[in-house]
Amino acid sequence: MAKIAFIGLGNMGGPMAANLAKAQHHVTAFDLSDAAVKAAIDKGAHRAASAAEAVKGAEIVVTMLPAGKHVRGVYESDVLPNVAKGVLLIDCSTIDVDSARHVAALAAKAGHDMVDAPVSGGVGGATAGTLTFMVGGPEGSFAKAKPILEKMGKTIVHTGASGAGQAVKICNNMMLAISMIGVSEAFMLAKRLGLDFQKLFDVASTSSGQSWALTTYCPVPGPVPTSPANRDYQAGFTAAMMLKDLMLAQQAANAAGASTPLGAEAAQLFNMFVNSGNAAKDFSGIIRMLDGK
Ligand code: NAD
């Protein structure tokens, strides 16, 4: 089994590292949060005092960090100066395409395989090991990464060259934000029309209104007991992270000349939601703002 360094043990990284340890890999874990490291140790990982220490002697490095600046920082200061030659580097964070290509170029120059491998499926998917991975990078690097990703996910798709994983991810999350707002608006209209939420769910979840935002992540309490709406919108996937992804999508759309009017509107609505004190809430909590709260 492989020696894996895992850096970034938050909502997603924690359960992903746990699944690698469960698959009998030797996982050395580091996070700036001691509580996150402790939780990973409880799930079978080994403690490292720093990111630099975690990657020394590792055959594979997995990172699951908030944004591009964290990934650039950790790769430039800790990972690349300390890994052995020929290590496989897998970044699962959702970051901008430029940062993904930048670190991939540095890794290639130093003789390492690297893939950007952002995920979809949320904390539930991370815990169950059923994530979808969208993977950018050379064919040979993808082939090496795939058996490791299979321990954390169910669907592993090679989407193209370095950065292509991130590009697919921001398209996916733009769709998700728009559909979450759509589902939320429909429930708030239903409320004002005096409908029972469960009845709307029973119909829409088996009709043309069906979506992941509705059937897995329903923004009102009740119909999907595991959705964040049932625990006061405790994240899950924070509104701040969704806003980050929407801004990345808008940046990419502007650069590529793509017309994304609903993506732009979704970014504005999430900006309002985040800036009214909801950055750490689950993104599905935007329904409260649409309810006028
Ligand atoms: P999180 O904030 O829960 O976890 C990030 C972790 O990184 C934190 O524990 C933080 O302490 C750690 N960290 C930050 N800088 C660090 C550094 N320099 N060294 C070591 N650790 C550091 O975030 P998350 O929800 O786990 O998301 C991680 C990534 O996955 C993000 O890019 C996010 O967009 C993406 N993502 C999240 C979800 C979700 O549902 N939460 C779903 C898909 C993708």
Short mmCIF file of C-alpha atoms and ligand atoms in Angstrom, two decimals:
data_model
loop_
_atom_site.label_atom_id
_atom_site.label_comp_id
_atom_site.label_asym_id
_atom_site.label_seq_id
_atom_site.Cartn_x
_atom_site.Cartn_y
_atom_site.Cartn_z
CA MET A 1 0.00 0.00 0.00
CA ALA A 2 1.17 3.53 -0.72
CA LYS A 3 2.60 6.17 1.59
CA ILE A 4 0.23 9.10 1.13
CA ALA A 5 0.58 12.64 2.52
CA PHE A 6 -2.81 14.34 2.89
CA ILE A 7 -2.92 18.12 3.41
CA GLY A 8 -6.21 19.90 4.18
CA LEU A 9 -8.54 17.87 6.41
CA GLY A 10 -11.68 20.02 6.43
CA ASN A 11 -15.27 19.09 5.63
CA MET A 12 -14.14 17.20 2.51
CA GLY A 13 -10.47 16.33 3.12
CA GLY A 14 -11.20 14.74 6.52
CA PRO A 15 -13.50 11.99 5.24
CA MET A 16 -11.44 11.54 2.03
CA ALA A 17 -8.27 10.91 4.08
CA ALA A 18 -10.28 8.52 6.27
CA ASN A 19 -11.25 6.49 3.20
CA LEU A 20 -7.61 6.21 2.09
CA ALA A 21 -6.64 5.00 5.57
CA LYS A 22 -9.57 2.56 5.52
CA ALA A 23 -8.17 1.17 2.24
CA GLN A 24 -4.97 0.34 4.19
CA HIS A 25 -2.84 3.15 2.76
CA HIS A 26 -0.36 4.76 5.16
CA VAL A 27 -1.79 8.29 5.41
CA THR A 28 0.26 11.09 6.98
CA ALA A 29 -2.05 14.03 7.63
CA PHE A 30 -1.59 17.75 8.14
CA ASP A 31 -3.96 20.69 8.56
CA LEU A 32 -3.56 24.12 10.14
CA SER A 33 -6.45 23.14 12.43
CA ASP A 34 -5.39 20.80 15.20
CA ALA A 35 -8.97 19.62 15.66
CA ALA A 36 -9.04 18.53 12.01
CA VAL A 37 -5.77 16.59 12.44
CA LYS A 38 -7.11 14.91 15.60
CA ALA A 39 -10.26 13.83 13.76
CA ALA A 40 -8.11 12.32 10.97
CA ILE A 41 -5.92 10.46 13.49
CA ASP A 42 -9.08 8.98 15.02
CA LYS A 43 -9.89 7.62 11.55
CA GLY A 44 -6.53 5.90 11.10
CA ALA A 45 -4.19 8.62 9.75
CA HIS A 46 -0.79 9.53 11.22
CA ARG A 47 0.07 13.01 12.47
CA ALA A 48 2.59 15.33 10.79
CA ALA A 49 3.74 18.55 12.45
CA SER A 50 3.80 20.48 9.17
CA ALA A 51 2.97 20.11 5.49
CA ALA A 52 6.70 19.86 4.76
CA GLU A 53 7.06 16.97 7.23
CA ALA A 54 3.97 15.21 5.85
CA VAL A 55 5.35 15.04 2.30
CA LYS A 56 8.85 13.82 3.19
CA GLY A 57 9.03 10.14 2.22
CA ALA A 58 5.56 10.21 0.61
CA GLU A 59 4.92 8.43 -2.69
CA ILE A 60 1.69 10.33 -3.27
CA VAL A 61 0.56 13.76 -2.07
CA VAL A 62 -3.13 14.71 -1.94
CA THR A 63 -4.20 18.29 -1.20
CA MET A 64 -7.76 19.46 -0.38
CA LEU A 65 -7.46 23.19 0.34
CA PRO A 66 -9.86 26.14 0.14
CA ALA A 67 -8.63 28.16 -2.88
CA GLY A 68 -5.86 28.83 -5.42
CA LYS A 69 -3.72 30.96 -3.10
CA HIS A 70 -3.57 28.14 -0.53
CA VAL A 71 -2.65 25.56 -3.17
CA ARG A 72 0.07 27.78 -4.68
CA GLY A 73 1.43 28.55 -1.19
CA VAL A 74 1.49 24.93 -0.01
CA TYR A 75 2.99 23.61 -3.28
CA GLU A 76 5.65 26.32 -3.57
CA SER A 77 6.72 26.43 0.10
CA ASP A 78 6.09 22.92 1.40
CA VAL A 79 5.38 20.27 -1.20
CA LEU A 80 7.74 20.86 -4.12
CA PRO A 81 10.87 21.67 -2.06
CA ASN A 82 10.43 18.52 0.08
CA VAL A 83 9.07 15.66 -2.03
CA ALA A 84 11.18 12.89 -3.51
CA LYS A 85 11.61 12.79 -7.31
CA GLY A 86 8.82 11.18 -9.28
CA VAL A 87 6.12 11.58 -6.66
CA LEU A 88 2.46 11.63 -7.78
CA LEU A 89 0.74 14.91 -6.86
CA ILE A 90 -3.08 15.09 -6.74
CA ASP A 91 -4.79 18.39 -5.99
CA CYS A 92 -8.50 17.85 -5.22
CA SER A 93 -9.26 21.47 -4.23
CA THR A 94 -11.54 23.61 -6.40
CA ILE A 95 -9.30 26.43 -7.66
CA ASP A 96 -8.85 28.76 -10.64
CA VAL A 97 -7.56 27.22 -13.85
CA ASP A 98 -4.46 29.48 -13.89
CA SER A 99 -3.30 28.35 -10.44
CA ALA A 100 -3.92 24.71 -11.40
CA ARG A 101 -1.82 25.09 -14.56
CA HIS A 102 0.85 27.03 -12.67
CA VAL A 103 1.43 24.33 -10.03
CA ALA A 104 1.18 21.57 -12.65
CA ALA A 105 3.93 23.28 -14.69
CA LEU A 106 6.16 23.61 -11.60
CA ALA A 107 5.56 19.94 -10.78
CA ALA A 108 6.33 18.80 -14.33
CA LYS A 109 9.53 20.86 -14.36
CA ALA A 110 10.62 19.11 -11.14
CA GLY A 111 9.88 15.69 -12.71
CA HIS A 112 6.62 14.83 -10.92
CA ASP A 113 3.28 13.55 -12.20
CA MET A 114 0.49 15.93 -11.30
CA VAL A 115 -3.28 16.04 -11.83
CA ASP A 116 -5.94 18.55 -10.84
CA ALA A 117 -8.80 16.39 -9.55
CA PRO A 118 -11.62 18.49 -8.09
CA VAL A 119 -14.68 16.66 -6.83
CA SER A 120 -18.44 16.75 -6.77
CA GLY A 121 -20.70 14.98 -4.31
CA GLY A 122 -20.42 16.99 -1.11
CA VAL A 123 -19.57 15.79 2.38
CA GLY A 124 -21.99 12.87 1.99
CA GLY A 125 -20.11 11.67 -1.10
CA ALA A 126 -16.73 12.22 0.57
CA THR A 127 -17.80 10.16 3.57
CA ALA A 128 -19.37 7.36 1.53
CA GLY A 129 -16.45 7.26 -0.93
CA THR A 130 -18.79 7.97 -3.84
CA LEU A 131 -17.38 11.29 -5.11
CA THR A 132 -17.15 12.18 -8.79
CA PHE A 133 -13.62 13.25 -9.77
CA MET A 134 -12.96 15.39 -12.84
CA VAL A 135 -9.31 15.01 -13.66
CA GLY A 136 -7.00 17.22 -15.71
CA GLY A 137 -3.45 16.21 -16.62
CA PRO A 138 -1.38 13.97 -18.90
CA GLU A 139 -2.79 10.49 -19.70
CA GLY A 140 0.06 8.74 -17.81
CA SER A 141 -0.50 10.81 -14.66
CA PHE A 142 -4.24 10.12 -14.84
CA ALA A 143 -3.58 6.38 -15.07
CA LYS A 144 -1.42 6.53 -11.92
CA ALA A 145 -3.94 8.66 -10.00
CA LYS A 146 -7.03 6.63 -10.91
CA PRO A 147 -6.58 3.69 -8.47
CA ILE A 148 -6.09 6.15 -5.60
CA LEU A 149 -9.09 8.27 -6.60
CA GLU A 150 -11.18 5.08 -6.78
CA LYS A 151 -10.71 4.67 -3.01
CA MET A 152 -12.47 8.03 -2.51
CA GLY A 153 -14.93 8.13 -5.39
CA LYS A 154 -17.13 6.18 -7.74
CA THR A 155 -16.92 8.12 -11.01
CA ILE A 156 -13.47 9.17 -12.26
CA VAL A 157 -13.43 11.09 -15.54
CA HIS A 158 -10.32 12.26 -17.41
CA THR A 159 -11.51 15.64 -18.69
CA GLY A 160 -8.37 16.76 -20.57
CA ALA A 161 -5.00 18.45 -20.04
CA SER A 162 -3.87 20.21 -16.82
CA GLY A 163 -6.58 22.62 -15.65
CA ALA A 164 -9.40 20.76 -17.45
CA GLY A 165 -10.61 19.23 -14.18
CA GLN A 166 -11.03 22.71 -12.72
CA ALA A 167 -12.71 23.98 -15.88
CA VAL A 168 -15.36 21.22 -15.71
CA LYS A 169 -15.81 21.82 -11.98
CA ILE A 170 -16.66 25.53 -12.33
CA CYS A 171 -19.16 24.73 -15.10
CA ASN A 172 -20.77 22.11 -12.83
CA ASN A 173 -20.95 24.43 -9.83
CA MET A 174 -22.41 27.27 -11.87
CA MET A 175 -25.21 24.84 -12.83
CA LEU A 176 -25.62 23.84 -9.16
CA ALA A 177 -25.86 27.45 -7.91
CA ILE A 178 -28.44 28.32 -10.55
CA SER A 179 -30.48 25.18 -9.82
CA MET A 180 -30.34 25.76 -6.03
CA ILE A 181 -31.69 29.28 -6.51
CA GLY A 182 -34.37 27.90 -8.84
CA VAL A 183 -35.44 25.22 -6.35
CA SER A 184 -35.45 27.79 -3.52
CA GLU A 185 -37.57 30.26 -5.50
CA ALA A 186 -40.07 27.49 -6.30
CA PHE A 187 -40.40 26.51 -2.62
CA MET A 188 -40.87 30.13 -1.57
CA LEU A 189 -43.53 30.60 -4.24
CA ALA A 190 -45.15 27.37 -3.01
CA LYS A 191 -45.12 28.74 0.55
CA ARG A 192 -47.00 31.86 -0.54
CA LEU A 193 -49.45 29.77 -2.53
CA GLY A 194 -50.21 27.80 0.64
CA LEU A 195 -48.74 24.50 -0.60
CA ASP A 196 -47.33 21.68 1.53
CA PHE A 197 -43.55 21.45 0.88
CA GLN A 198 -43.65 17.64 0.96
CA LYS A 199 -46.34 17.57 -1.75
CA LEU A 200 -44.27 19.85 -4.01
CA PHE A 201 -41.25 17.61 -3.36
CA ASP A 202 -43.19 14.41 -4.11
CA VAL A 203 -44.24 15.80 -7.49
CA ALA A 204 -41.10 17.73 -8.54
CA SER A 205 -38.66 15.00 -7.48
CA THR A 206 -40.30 12.63 -9.97
CA SER A 207 -41.07 15.28 -12.61
CA SER A 208 -39.21 17.60 -14.94
CA GLY A 209 -38.26 19.94 -12.05
CA GLN A 210 -35.98 17.21 -10.64
CA SER A 211 -32.36 18.14 -9.78
CA TRP A 212 -29.60 17.27 -7.30
CA ALA A 213 -30.34 20.53 -5.46
CA LEU A 214 -33.87 19.22 -4.90
CA THR A 215 -33.45 15.50 -4.30
CA THR A 216 -30.12 15.37 -2.41
CA TYR A 217 -29.81 18.84 -0.95
CA CYS A 218 -33.42 20.04 -0.57
CA PRO A 219 -33.28 23.60 0.88
CA VAL A 220 -36.36 23.21 3.12
CA PRO A 221 -36.41 20.91 6.16
CA GLY A 222 -38.32 17.65 5.91
CA PRO A 223 -38.30 16.02 2.47
CA VAL A 224 -34.59 15.01 2.49
CA PRO A 225 -33.65 14.35 6.14
CA THR A 226 -29.87 14.48 5.46
CA SER A 227 -29.94 17.94 3.81
CA PRO A 228 -28.41 20.95 5.68
CA ALA A 229 -31.87 22.58 5.93
CA ASN A 230 -32.59 20.07 8.71
CA ARG A 231 -29.68 21.35 10.83
CA ASP A 232 -30.10 25.11 10.52
CA TYR A 233 -28.00 25.19 7.32
CA GLN A 234 -24.82 24.06 9.02
CA ALA A 235 -22.32 23.53 6.12
CA GLY A 236 -21.84 21.17 4.10
CA PHE A 237 -20.62 23.34 1.34
CA THR A 238 -20.28 26.91 2.57
CA ALA A 239 -21.86 29.88 0.82
CA ALA A 240 -18.37 31.45 0.72
CA MET A 241 -17.05 28.47 -1.28
CA MET A 242 -19.99 28.66 -3.68
CA LEU A 243 -19.37 32.38 -4.19
CA LYS A 244 -15.69 31.60 -4.88
CA ASP A 245 -16.69 29.08 -7.56
CA LEU A 246 -19.21 31.47 -9.14
CA MET A 247 -16.57 34.20 -9.33
CA LEU A 248 -14.18 31.70 -10.97
CA ALA A 249 -16.92 30.84 -13.48
CA GLN A 250 -17.53 34.53 -14.24
CA GLN A 251 -13.80 35.17 -14.67
CA ALA A 252 -13.57 32.22 -17.05
CA ALA A 253 -16.73 33.28 -18.94
CA ASN A 254 -15.39 36.81 -19.42
CA ALA A 255 -12.01 35.54 -20.59
CA ALA A 256 -13.59 33.03 -23.00
CA GLY A 257 -16.37 35.33 -24.24
CA ALA A 258 -19.16 33.03 -23.02
CA SER A 259 -22.60 34.48 -22.27
CA THR A 260 -23.69 33.40 -18.74
CA PRO A 261 -26.45 35.80 -17.59
CA LEU A 262 -27.88 33.42 -14.96
CA GLY A 263 -24.36 32.60 -13.72
CA ALA A 264 -23.78 36.36 -13.28
CA GLU A 265 -27.09 36.76 -11.43
CA ALA A 266 -26.30 33.76 -9.21
CA ALA A 267 -22.92 35.32 -8.35
CA GLN A 268 -24.65 38.57 -7.35
CA LEU A 269 -27.23 36.80 -5.19
CA PHE A 270 -24.56 34.69 -3.42
CA ASN A 271 -22.47 37.83 -2.94
CA MET A 272 -25.42 39.47 -1.13
CA PHE A 273 -26.01 36.33 0.94
CA VAL A 274 -22.36 35.95 1.95
CA ASN A 275 -21.99 39.65 2.77
CA SER A 276 -25.00 39.63 5.05
CA GLY A 277 -23.19 37.42 7.56
CA ASN A 278 -23.78 34.01 5.98
CA ALA A 279 -20.33 33.11 4.63
CA ALA A 280 -20.01 30.02 6.84
CA LYS A 281 -23.60 28.84 6.37
CA ASP A 282 -24.41 26.11 3.88
CA PHE A 283 -25.05 27.52 0.39
CA SER A 284 -28.60 26.11 0.41
CA GLY A 285 -29.37 28.65 3.16
CA ILE A 286 -29.79 31.22 0.37
CA ILE A 287 -33.45 30.19 0.48
CA ARG A 288 -33.77 32.29 3.66
CA MET A 289 -32.66 35.40 1.82
CA LEU A 290 -35.11 34.63 -0.96
CA ASP A 291 -37.77 34.28 1.76
CA GLY A 292 -37.00 37.84 2.79
CA LYS A 293 -35.17 36.83 6.02
P1 NAD B 1 -12.85 23.42 4.60
O1 NAD B 1 -12.70 24.88 4.83
O2 NAD B 1 -13.77 22.63 5.46
O3 NAD B 1 -11.41 22.71 4.64
C1 NAD B 1 -10.22 23.28 4.17
C2 NAD B 1 -9.13 22.89 5.15
O4 NAD B 1 -7.87 23.36 4.65
C3 NAD B 1 -9.33 23.53 6.54
O5 NAD B 1 -9.37 22.50 7.51
C4 NAD B 1 -8.10 24.42 6.70
O6 NAD B 1 -7.62 24.50 8.02
C5 NAD B 1 -7.12 23.75 5.76
N1 NAD B 1 -6.03 24.61 5.32
C6 NAD B 1 -6.09 25.85 4.81
N2 NAD B 1 -4.85 26.31 4.48
C7 NAD B 1 -3.99 25.31 4.84
C8 NAD B 1 -2.58 25.18 4.77
N3 NAD B 1 -1.81 26.16 4.30
N4 NAD B 1 -2.03 24.02 5.21
C9 NAD B 1 -2.83 23.02 5.70
N5 NAD B 1 -4.17 23.10 5.80
C10 NAD B 1 -4.74 24.23 5.37
O7 NAD B 1 -13.25 23.27 3.06
P2 NAD B 1 -13.92 22.00 2.33
O8 NAD B 1 -15.40 22.17 2.35
O9 NAD B 1 -13.30 20.76 2.83
O10 NAD B 1 -13.46 22.31 0.82
C11 NAD B 1 -12.13 22.06 0.38
C12 NAD B 1 -12.12 22.24 -1.14
O11 NAD B 1 -13.06 21.34 -1.72
C13 NAD B 1 -12.53 23.64 -1.59
O12 NAD B 1 -11.72 24.03 -2.67
C14 NAD B 1 -13.98 23.47 -2.00
O13 NAD B 1 -14.38 24.42 -2.97
C15 NAD B 1 -13.98 22.06 -2.53
N6 NAD B 1 -15.26 21.35 -2.47
C16 NAD B 1 -16.01 21.36 -1.33
C17 NAD B 1 -17.23 20.67 -1.31
C18 NAD B 1 -18.11 20.64 -0.07
O14 NAD B 1 -19.27 20.17 -0.17
N7 NAD B 1 -17.63 21.10 1.09
C19 NAD B 1 -17.66 19.95 -2.42
C20 NAD B 1 -16.84 19.92 -3.55
C21 NAD B 1 -15.65 20.63 -3.56
#
